[in-house]
């Protein structure tokens, strides 16, 4: 009794490296060409019990000219047609496409090409559309077989029922001796109790009606069980019928070969011998072909591979950056909190030499949110010292607030960089009627920026431009990192924040040889000054107006500013982290338990460095109760009078001295003494 054969179709499994290679070829070689490109598919030779589908795999080596299956894979030979538009991909007539492919297969059968190269019977077509902006790949596989060719099964039995194990071992050795192409379809001859293996090209043409009784048409069966057969058997039957027409309407023995492992033994014992009835058809009748693959939803339709996370170079860059940081966690500082650094919102006031240095170092820490506030334009002297600008930027005299974020994104596209062009209102820089609206707006913009960020870096090149952000940063309890440069010296410091308790000297603790000041009692940049910041640009020569420094100073200070900020972020008390100051040179090194203030170590209040001696100090100072920027009296005045207070200060910096009663104190001072505190000199 004849019964229907049960077929299985290959299931496509595409490795991301395949799409990567396809993208490369599309961009660099094929461009707009839709010409078919040959590709290899791999089918595992040894049946794996872990896989329950007949997977045909493709990866980047699928594009190689030679099949390299390393004796572990059986080849499929296909072509990929990559459409230029999604419309072409969707709208091309799928029946026409598969018929064209089938016709081509038929020609290979008729011409005998498929006898020389039996892998052509395992043909497939891959239709694709690559959306390279989104890294979405639409694809549809087809494994064409003639729909009009029907095979009937008369009997089936496991091969070991017909041949003993010695002969099966011989058979396996002979099978393994075939090259990968001929392993797909071959002929077994039972000759005087010996099993011979022939390639199609060496045997098929010799066959006669009489000689086929000892012949088994063998094929590598992709089915995972021994009850069904890979659908490509129909192509094999078409080839046999065309070249051995005497078999039309006859039954013939076939061997569905499968390679399995039992313990340490690998063999063909699970292969199945079928007795099949070959139909009376001829190849010129094959005008309709079937074999499109169903998608994951078991529907006839294309699949989509979303490779964004695998292929988008921006995401690759991002992953690499964070991987680099994560390596710190492996051994050196396992408990470091990288998320808090990554998510810290940093405002850089000043996008000059220091601003560029700070931004680059923040990128190194994986900081994502960086905003520049600056009012300058890129000039020709800038690019050599200011690492975010180029000669071209200087030629077009672009605003730094515009160029800096763009160039930062060029370095690391994952950064969320912004720029705000803003003139920061300054004490003693008279506003006047015409500038009033603009100044009030600038104060509002700066206030919003400070409220919206976690860390404020003060990186401008004048003292008075730091006053307003110092006050606002303190008022809004933000981490403020200040950096200032001399010719061969630098100062990097953190500011204290407004405290809920009033300044109390008892909050200074002492342990032997050290002074400890709580974070909210630390002084600011202005705490050491007894004069209010005025217009420092007046009466200055060119060399005094520009920051003339040794070029390395800004890089050092910028890097220290970032490292100080990161240490503060890693401290559980954040801005309130205490600062240690060694007051006696005889003081012993601190107990690491106390000294390890945060996971990265001690957090100083300020760092003063001198390149003339390559020396560095870590002084810590208390908040000064008459400070013109951070004292309670100033903060209260701002709280009560807001913009009116600020406008008075902009008109005359002396107003600050009045509010803090510095004026009275100054009357008692000798002016020579005051000059010592000028910021021109760093101690
Ligand atoms: Zn202060």
XYZ file of C-alpha atoms and ligand atoms in Angstrom:
684
model
C 0.000 0.000 0.000
C 1.386 3.346 -1.007
C 1.156 6.235 1.382
C 2.074 9.890 1.338
C 5.549 10.974 2.249
C 5.892 13.382 5.096
C 8.183 16.328 4.274
C 9.892 18.897 6.425
C 11.217 22.201 5.239
C 14.484 23.743 6.311
C 14.147 26.488 8.929
C 16.338 29.528 8.440
C 18.599 30.706 11.233
C 20.561 33.843 10.447
C 23.488 34.909 12.583
C 23.863 38.705 13.149
C 27.263 38.541 11.448
C 25.438 37.727 8.211
C 23.535 41.032 8.373
C 26.706 42.836 9.284
C 28.417 41.476 6.181
C 25.387 42.165 4.000
C 25.414 45.777 5.204
C 29.095 46.103 4.422
C 28.582 44.713 0.915
C 25.516 46.857 0.328
C 27.306 50.038 1.392
C 30.671 49.442 -0.215
C 30.161 47.123 -3.170
C 26.599 46.580 -4.341
C 25.253 50.028 -3.522
C 22.097 50.268 -5.661
C 22.592 46.976 -7.473
C 19.965 44.309 -6.818
C 21.880 41.563 -8.618
C 21.700 38.220 -6.859
C 24.718 37.379 -4.760
C 25.670 33.735 -4.093
C 25.597 32.634 -0.461
C 26.141 29.385 1.388
C 23.837 27.861 3.951
C 25.128 25.422 6.539
C 23.358 22.342 7.722
C 24.885 20.440 10.585
C 26.087 17.001 9.567
C 25.691 15.358 12.945
C 22.104 15.300 14.198
C 21.920 17.137 17.469
C 19.360 16.046 19.990
C 19.346 19.579 21.412
C 17.947 21.030 18.195
C 14.456 20.029 17.196
C 14.215 21.959 13.938
C 16.109 21.421 10.696
C 18.089 24.647 10.936
C 19.918 26.006 7.955
C 22.406 28.506 9.272
C 23.886 31.561 7.597
C 26.637 33.776 8.917
C 29.271 36.150 7.570
C 31.187 33.273 5.946
C 28.089 32.530 3.857
C 29.427 35.159 1.449
C 32.734 33.320 0.928
C 33.323 31.963 -2.549
C 34.225 28.500 -1.219
C 32.168 26.478 1.190
C 34.072 25.844 4.368
C 32.012 23.400 6.348
C 35.069 21.773 7.961
C 33.473 18.354 7.578
C 30.824 19.358 10.099
C 28.282 20.846 7.755
C 26.401 19.918 4.636
C 26.016 22.816 2.201
C 22.982 24.600 0.840
C 23.572 26.855 -2.117
C 21.551 29.998 -2.351
C 21.434 33.516 -3.538
C 20.474 36.680 -1.785
C 18.556 39.389 -3.596
C 18.658 42.594 -1.611
C 15.922 44.996 -2.668
C 16.521 48.734 -2.559
C 13.172 49.736 -1.129
C 10.717 48.154 1.228
C 8.048 48.601 -1.467
C 10.052 46.536 -3.954
C 10.541 43.940 -1.272
C 6.848 43.773 -0.438
C 5.388 44.182 -3.891
C 7.523 41.910 -6.044
C 5.424 38.913 -7.093
C 6.533 36.096 -4.815
C 5.218 33.353 -7.113
C 7.192 34.814 -10.023
C 10.281 35.028 -7.854
C 10.156 31.398 -6.771
C 9.213 30.217 -10.280
C 12.231 31.999 -11.725
C 14.402 30.310 -9.145
C 12.752 26.956 -9.859
C 13.301 27.400 -13.577
C 16.960 28.019 -12.937
C 17.112 24.862 -10.813
C 15.374 22.955 -13.595
C 17.952 24.157 -16.117
C 20.709 22.889 -13.855
C 18.976 19.512 -13.724
C 18.497 19.278 -17.484
C 21.998 20.464 -18.347
C 23.558 17.987 -15.940
C 25.148 20.797 -13.945
C 23.341 19.464 -10.875
C 24.927 16.037 -11.403
C 28.393 17.525 -11.301
C 27.399 19.745 -8.434
C 24.555 18.075 -6.503
C 24.416 20.905 -3.927
C 22.437 22.813 -6.584
C 19.486 20.606 -5.625
C 19.702 22.189 -2.169
C 19.061 25.616 -3.561
C 17.453 28.487 -1.772
C 16.650 32.099 -2.396
C 16.816 34.828 0.200
C 14.876 37.992 -0.546
C 15.857 40.903 1.694
C 15.386 44.565 2.357
C 17.888 46.228 4.672
C 16.683 49.335 6.500
C 20.132 50.581 7.406
C 18.915 53.579 9.356
C 17.088 51.428 11.845
C 19.151 48.267 11.365
C 15.995 46.348 10.573
C 16.374 43.531 8.065
C 13.278 42.183 6.353
C 13.862 38.790 4.836
C 12.114 35.846 3.354
C 13.649 32.487 2.496
C 12.380 30.138 -0.149
C 13.501 26.572 -0.783
C 11.996 25.889 -4.208
C 10.637 22.455 -5.063
C 8.318 21.549 -7.969
C 4.721 21.442 -6.764
C 3.656 18.940 -9.432
C 6.012 16.173 -8.371
C 4.422 13.652 -6.015
C 6.313 10.742 -4.496
C 4.595 7.834 -2.838
C 6.043 5.647 -0.139
C 5.678 1.875 -0.308
C 7.820 0.930 2.602
C 10.348 2.337 5.015
C 12.782 0.621 7.333
C 15.764 1.497 9.446
C 18.961 0.793 7.542
C 20.273 -1.600 10.198
C 17.443 -3.974 9.342
C 18.959 -4.392 5.882
C 22.693 -4.148 6.587
C 24.741 -5.436 9.476
C 26.873 -3.135 11.567
C 30.158 -3.971 9.806
C 28.753 -2.918 6.488
C 27.274 0.200 8.000
C 30.712 1.094 9.318
C 32.169 0.646 5.824
C 29.377 2.784 4.487
C 30.079 5.531 6.993
C 33.788 5.567 6.102
C 32.945 5.807 2.401
C 30.406 8.546 3.073
C 32.928 10.565 5.069
C 35.369 10.280 2.174
C 32.976 12.227 -0.057
C 33.542 15.956 -0.257
C 30.933 18.261 1.242
C 29.196 18.896 -2.106
C 28.785 15.201 -2.852
C 27.594 14.339 0.645
C 24.290 15.996 -0.228
C 23.237 13.487 -2.920
C 25.080 10.323 -3.906
C 24.597 6.704 -4.920
C 25.077 3.542 -2.851
C 25.648 0.334 -4.738
C 25.197 -3.072 -3.134
C 27.767 -5.147 -4.993
C 28.491 -8.714 -3.903
C 27.693 -7.917 -0.310
C 29.871 -4.830 -0.380
C 28.430 -1.364 -0.135
C 30.060 1.064 -2.567
C 29.544 4.794 -2.506
C 29.562 6.750 -5.784
C 29.197 10.385 -6.567
C 26.323 11.160 -8.925
C 28.697 12.286 -11.638
C 30.567 8.984 -11.590
C 27.559 6.693 -11.599
C 24.256 8.203 -12.691
C 24.903 8.116 -16.424
C 25.799 4.396 -16.305
C 22.531 3.292 -14.775
C 20.126 1.111 -16.696
C 16.722 -0.307 -15.871
C 18.401 -3.588 -14.968
C 21.222 -2.218 -12.849
C 19.029 -0.103 -10.564
C 17.941 -3.079 -8.465
C 21.241 -2.912 -6.587
C 21.189 0.867 -6.442
C 20.125 3.093 -3.557
C 19.688 6.784 -4.271
C 21.113 8.325 -1.139
C 20.607 11.840 0.121
C 21.468 13.645 3.287
C 18.208 13.981 5.181
C 17.747 17.266 7.023
C 14.814 15.953 9.030
C 15.373 15.677 12.765
C 13.416 12.446 13.029
C 13.425 9.348 10.873
C 9.757 9.624 9.940
C 9.949 12.604 7.604
C 12.174 13.761 4.784
C 13.635 17.092 3.736
C 11.516 18.612 0.981
C 14.528 18.820 -1.369
C 14.035 15.108 -2.092
C 11.601 16.216 -4.798
C 14.407 18.029 -6.619
C 16.482 14.856 -6.392
C 13.612 12.850 -7.836
C 13.282 15.365 -10.677
C 16.961 14.933 -11.476
C 16.738 11.125 -11.384
C 13.635 11.077 -13.581
C 15.232 13.336 -16.144
C 18.457 11.374 -16.426
C 16.995 7.888 -15.816
C 13.636 8.138 -17.600
C 13.294 4.348 -17.421
C 12.435 4.790 -13.723
C 9.230 6.728 -14.438
C 6.319 4.964 -12.785
C 8.694 2.500 -11.073
C 9.557 1.953 -7.443
C 13.108 2.631 -6.399
C 15.134 2.380 -3.193
C 16.309 5.566 -1.521
C 18.410 6.047 1.602
C 17.646 9.024 3.801
C 21.050 9.456 5.406
C 21.396 10.808 8.892
C 24.532 10.893 10.976
C 24.058 10.214 14.656
C 26.234 9.633 17.652
C 25.776 6.786 20.085
C 28.247 7.082 22.897
C 31.624 7.513 21.255
C 30.471 5.970 17.974
C 29.300 8.094 15.088
C 27.496 6.322 12.291
C 24.630 6.083 9.847
C 22.557 3.531 11.791
C 19.494 5.747 12.082
C 19.303 6.275 8.323
C 16.130 4.999 6.681
C 15.654 2.987 3.495
C 12.555 3.991 1.565
C 10.896 2.244 -1.293
C 9.407 5.072 -3.315
C 7.176 5.160 -6.362
C 8.554 7.650 -8.873
C 5.859 9.481 -10.849
C 5.635 9.624 -14.604
C 6.345 13.310 -15.129
C 8.903 15.243 -17.082
C 10.825 18.337 -16.073
C 9.189 20.563 -18.675
C 5.966 20.191 -16.710
C 7.448 21.875 -13.661
C 6.077 25.357 -14.108
C 4.898 25.980 -10.589
C 7.227 25.936 -7.608
C 6.582 26.119 -3.889
C 8.735 26.561 -0.815
C 8.419 30.010 0.777
C 9.212 29.768 4.447
C 6.601 30.585 7.054
C 7.451 33.267 9.577
C 7.583 32.985 13.372
C 3.812 33.371 13.562
C 3.421 30.378 11.260
C 2.111 32.655 8.491
C 3.328 32.988 4.932
C 5.243 36.210 5.278
C 8.656 37.753 5.779
C 10.599 37.877 9.016
C 12.303 40.903 10.505
C 15.656 40.892 12.222
C 16.147 43.881 14.493
C 19.892 44.275 14.690
C 19.932 47.723 16.225
C 21.511 46.529 19.424
C 23.983 44.365 17.591
C 25.001 46.448 14.606
C 24.358 50.138 15.238
C 27.881 51.553 15.534
C 26.592 54.122 18.013
C 25.363 51.382 20.273
C 28.557 49.434 19.735
C 30.501 52.563 20.753
C 28.311 53.018 23.791
C 28.659 49.430 24.890
C 32.423 49.607 24.463
C 32.696 52.778 26.540
C 30.680 51.331 29.378
C 32.408 47.984 29.142
C 35.681 49.801 29.671
C 34.315 51.412 32.814
C 32.765 48.196 34.018
C 36.197 46.600 33.927
C 36.990 48.811 36.948
C 34.348 46.908 38.833
C 35.899 43.541 38.087
C 38.795 43.915 40.437
C 39.923 47.392 41.303
C 36.790 48.975 42.771
C 34.024 46.361 42.758
C 31.618 48.591 44.684
C 31.916 51.686 42.540
C 28.541 53.047 41.505
C 28.884 53.759 37.808
C 25.219 54.593 37.342
C 25.416 57.614 39.601
C 28.310 58.976 37.526
C 26.682 58.090 34.246
C 23.465 59.866 35.177
C 24.971 62.949 36.825
C 23.937 66.086 34.967
C 26.916 68.356 34.550
C 26.800 72.063 33.780
C 30.065 73.499 32.492
C 30.149 77.261 32.833
C 32.855 78.231 30.396
C 33.693 76.224 27.281
C 37.294 77.340 26.931
C 40.474 75.451 27.748
C 39.147 74.231 31.086
C 35.661 73.522 29.789
C 37.032 71.353 26.983
C 39.362 69.483 29.338
C 36.564 68.854 31.836
C 34.138 67.693 29.141
C 36.611 65.198 27.700
C 37.385 63.755 31.092
C 33.671 63.485 31.927
C 33.229 61.467 28.730
C 35.902 59.119 29.991
C 33.776 58.498 33.066
C 30.770 57.749 30.898
C 28.897 60.888 31.986
C 25.960 61.263 29.624
C 24.530 64.677 30.338
C 26.820 67.611 29.662
C 25.682 71.201 29.133
C 27.987 74.045 28.150
C 27.196 77.658 29.033
C 29.457 80.101 27.238
C 29.347 83.384 25.355
C 32.530 83.070 23.296
C 33.343 82.251 19.688
C 36.054 79.926 18.451
C 39.118 81.956 17.532
C 42.325 80.916 15.810
C 44.301 80.649 19.025
C 41.784 78.226 20.552
C 42.111 74.848 18.801
C 45.629 74.017 19.996
C 44.674 74.381 23.639
C 40.934 73.828 23.610
C 40.545 70.212 22.686
C 36.997 70.403 21.335
C 37.689 72.874 18.518
C 39.339 72.685 15.133
C 40.824 75.109 12.652
C 37.599 74.918 10.608
C 35.551 75.972 13.626
C 37.825 78.980 14.025
C 37.536 79.870 10.325
C 33.771 80.044 10.587
C 33.968 81.778 13.994
C 31.274 79.600 15.439
C 29.901 80.028 18.941
C 31.601 77.695 21.394
C 28.247 76.803 22.910
C 27.239 75.496 19.487
C 30.452 73.729 18.481
C 31.424 72.121 21.790
C 28.346 69.854 22.118
C 28.512 68.881 18.437
C 32.151 67.925 18.620
C 31.579 66.068 21.860
C 28.955 63.993 20.065
C 31.439 63.277 17.300
C 33.697 61.743 19.900
C 30.927 59.831 21.636
C 27.481 59.808 20.011
C 25.910 58.440 23.185
C 26.406 61.732 25.008
C 23.515 64.096 25.568
C 25.390 67.358 25.071
C 23.813 70.784 24.888
C 25.047 74.324 24.646
C 23.591 77.589 25.868
C 24.931 80.889 24.585
C 24.802 83.117 27.619
C 26.526 86.193 28.999
C 26.746 85.669 32.719
C 25.872 88.876 34.585
C 28.735 89.984 36.819
C 29.171 92.231 39.841
C 30.403 95.677 38.905
C 29.447 95.293 35.262
C 26.794 97.951 35.140
C 23.560 96.852 33.487
C 21.839 100.073 32.463
C 18.381 100.494 30.985
C 19.201 98.992 27.585
C 20.616 95.784 29.024
C 18.071 95.296 31.780
C 15.733 92.880 30.024
C 18.614 90.830 28.659
C 20.276 90.637 32.075
C 17.110 89.560 33.864
C 16.642 86.881 31.224
C 20.223 85.695 31.586
C 19.779 85.376 35.358
C 16.656 83.315 34.781
C 18.357 81.058 32.225
C 21.336 80.503 34.511
C 19.084 79.834 37.510
C 17.119 77.247 35.544
C 20.312 75.619 34.292
C 21.728 75.341 37.794
C 18.494 73.965 39.210
C 18.413 71.433 36.400
C 21.938 70.057 36.929
C 23.660 68.098 39.687
C 27.208 69.347 39.322
C 28.200 72.879 38.379
C 31.723 73.380 37.081
C 32.990 76.964 37.248
C 35.480 77.209 34.408
C 35.394 80.800 33.213
C 38.483 82.942 32.984
C 37.487 85.783 35.276
C 36.781 85.935 38.949
C 33.618 88.013 38.773
C 31.907 85.684 36.281
C 32.022 82.985 38.967
C 30.142 85.036 41.523
C 26.535 84.513 40.395
C 26.891 80.763 39.718
C 28.661 80.378 43.080
C 25.763 82.039 44.868
C 23.101 80.122 42.940
C 24.923 76.789 43.260
C 25.222 77.272 47.002
C 21.630 78.426 47.344
C 20.303 75.399 45.433
C 22.647 73.015 47.288
C 24.412 71.800 44.162
C 27.849 70.277 43.962
C 29.990 73.170 42.744
C 33.494 72.498 41.473
C 35.599 75.524 40.798
C 38.775 75.604 38.809
C 41.049 78.572 38.234
C 44.409 78.917 36.562
C 47.528 80.972 37.086
C 50.483 81.033 34.718
C 51.980 77.885 36.222
C 49.595 77.156 39.063
C 46.071 75.932 39.456
C 43.307 75.764 41.986
C 40.597 73.123 41.971
C 38.078 73.210 44.780
C 34.633 72.192 45.815
C 32.262 74.642 47.422
C 30.276 74.055 50.549
C 26.538 74.377 50.256
C 24.074 76.438 52.224
C 23.717 74.846 55.598
C 20.605 74.374 57.650
C 22.616 75.040 60.793
C 24.416 78.332 61.101
C 28.184 78.307 60.842
C 29.566 76.831 63.969
C 33.300 76.518 64.498
C 32.664 73.485 66.670
C 31.774 71.591 63.545
C 35.473 71.559 62.817
C 36.755 68.374 64.328
C 40.324 67.562 65.000
C 42.049 64.281 64.950
C 45.718 64.243 65.615
C 47.474 66.386 63.068
C 44.332 66.829 60.955
C 41.472 69.245 60.660
C 38.152 67.872 59.438
C 35.500 70.168 58.020
C 32.029 68.959 57.158
C 31.048 69.433 53.558
C 28.385 72.027 54.222
C 30.827 74.177 56.199
C 33.430 74.364 53.492
C 34.322 77.719 52.031
C 33.808 78.830 48.471
C 36.119 80.489 45.974
C 35.278 83.903 47.433
C 35.566 82.979 51.103
C 39.238 83.909 51.227
C 38.670 87.322 49.684
C 37.895 90.430 51.583
C 36.959 92.461 48.542
C 33.991 91.943 46.320
C 34.698 90.908 42.741
C 34.718 93.942 40.475
C 35.436 94.527 36.814
C 38.790 92.814 36.562
C 39.057 93.512 32.832
C 39.449 97.234 33.357
C 42.929 98.706 33.184
C 44.471 95.482 32.004
C 46.980 94.917 29.244
C 46.456 92.162 26.701
C 48.594 89.616 28.555
C 46.608 90.305 31.699
C 43.219 90.005 30.014
C 43.852 86.646 28.433
C 44.623 83.649 30.487
C 48.295 83.155 29.790
C 49.186 79.842 31.285
C 51.502 76.961 30.694
C 49.471 74.783 28.321
C 49.455 71.754 30.597
C 47.932 73.617 33.528
C 44.373 73.586 32.198
C 44.558 69.899 31.310
C 45.732 69.036 34.821
C 43.175 71.272 36.513
C 40.347 70.058 34.255
C 41.147 66.442 35.001
C 41.400 67.105 38.753
C 38.064 68.932 38.715
C 36.377 65.883 37.200
C 38.088 63.427 39.527
C 37.083 65.537 42.521
C 33.474 65.621 41.320
C 33.419 61.857 40.731
C 34.828 61.207 44.215
C 32.077 63.356 45.722
C 29.447 61.433 43.751
C 30.838 58.183 45.134
C 30.599 59.415 48.740
C 27.412 58.525 50.542
C 27.116 62.073 51.938
C 27.764 63.569 48.509
C 28.171 67.341 48.915
C 28.343 67.001 52.706
C 31.347 64.686 52.552
C 33.891 66.029 55.068
C 37.255 67.372 53.964
C 40.503 66.471 55.693
C 43.351 68.869 56.016
C 46.754 67.920 57.351
C 47.750 70.681 59.762
C 50.948 69.183 61.030
C 53.648 67.837 58.808
C 54.355 65.339 61.569
C 50.836 63.925 61.362
C 50.835 60.229 60.712
C 49.018 58.843 57.750
C 45.350 58.413 58.433
C 43.864 55.088 59.265
C 42.617 53.850 55.903
C 39.243 53.170 57.542
C 38.837 56.875 58.198
C 40.817 58.060 55.269
C 38.898 56.080 52.709
C 36.222 58.653 52.670
C 34.705 57.282 49.556
C 35.376 54.196 47.591
C 37.967 56.097 45.576
C 39.750 57.530 48.604
C 40.061 60.835 50.406
C 38.124 63.877 49.231
C 39.947 67.169 49.752
C 38.395 70.599 49.886
C 40.815 72.134 47.466
C 43.834 71.207 45.433
C 46.484 73.799 44.743
C 49.258 72.882 42.389
C 52.426 74.635 41.321
C 54.195 73.636 38.163
C 57.250 75.698 39.090
C 57.991 73.094 41.746
C 55.634 70.335 40.576
C 54.153 70.482 44.019
C 50.575 70.051 45.165
C 48.767 70.942 48.416
C 45.335 70.114 49.779
C 44.246 73.033 51.957
C 40.775 73.105 53.508
C 39.059 76.243 54.685
C 35.858 77.018 56.518
C 33.069 79.067 55.161
C 33.673 82.772 55.875
C 30.689 84.418 57.549
C 31.235 87.611 55.579
C 31.775 85.856 52.242
C 30.352 87.890 49.364
C 29.018 84.782 47.609
C 28.133 82.003 50.031
C 27.576 83.528 53.477
C 24.158 83.261 55.082
C 23.725 87.003 54.986
C 24.133 87.029 51.188
C 21.947 83.976 50.692
C 19.231 85.528 52.860
C 19.441 88.801 50.972
C 19.028 86.873 47.718
C 16.174 84.848 49.154
C 14.319 87.980 50.216
C 15.047 90.375 47.380
C 15.910 88.075 44.490
C 16.617 89.827 41.194
C 16.536 93.301 42.766
C 19.446 92.370 44.985
C 21.333 90.893 42.043
C 20.778 93.982 39.878
C 22.168 96.186 42.625
C 25.265 94.009 42.780
C 25.689 94.122 39.007
C 25.534 97.891 39.159
C 28.087 98.113 41.920
C 30.007 95.346 43.574
C 30.359 97.580 46.583
C 26.783 96.644 47.425
C 28.110 93.220 48.418
C 30.543 94.757 50.821
C 27.706 96.788 52.332
C 25.474 93.777 52.794
C 28.192 91.668 54.377
C 29.542 94.588 56.427
C 32.869 94.035 54.727
C 32.995 97.793 54.174
C 33.300 98.433 57.879
C 35.949 95.815 58.206
C 37.908 97.052 55.209
C 38.163 100.469 56.787
C 40.416 98.921 59.399
C 42.647 97.192 56.879
C 45.816 98.354 55.329
C 45.381 98.044 51.557
C 48.765 96.355 51.170
C 47.518 93.512 53.257
C 44.438 93.116 51.090
C 46.453 92.707 47.937
C 47.847 89.495 49.303
C 44.406 87.985 48.931
C 43.978 88.970 45.330
C 43.250 86.027 43.088
C 46.129 86.914 40.825
C 48.308 85.006 43.180
C 47.518 81.618 44.393
C 49.175 81.550 47.778
Zn 32.208 81.784 50.252
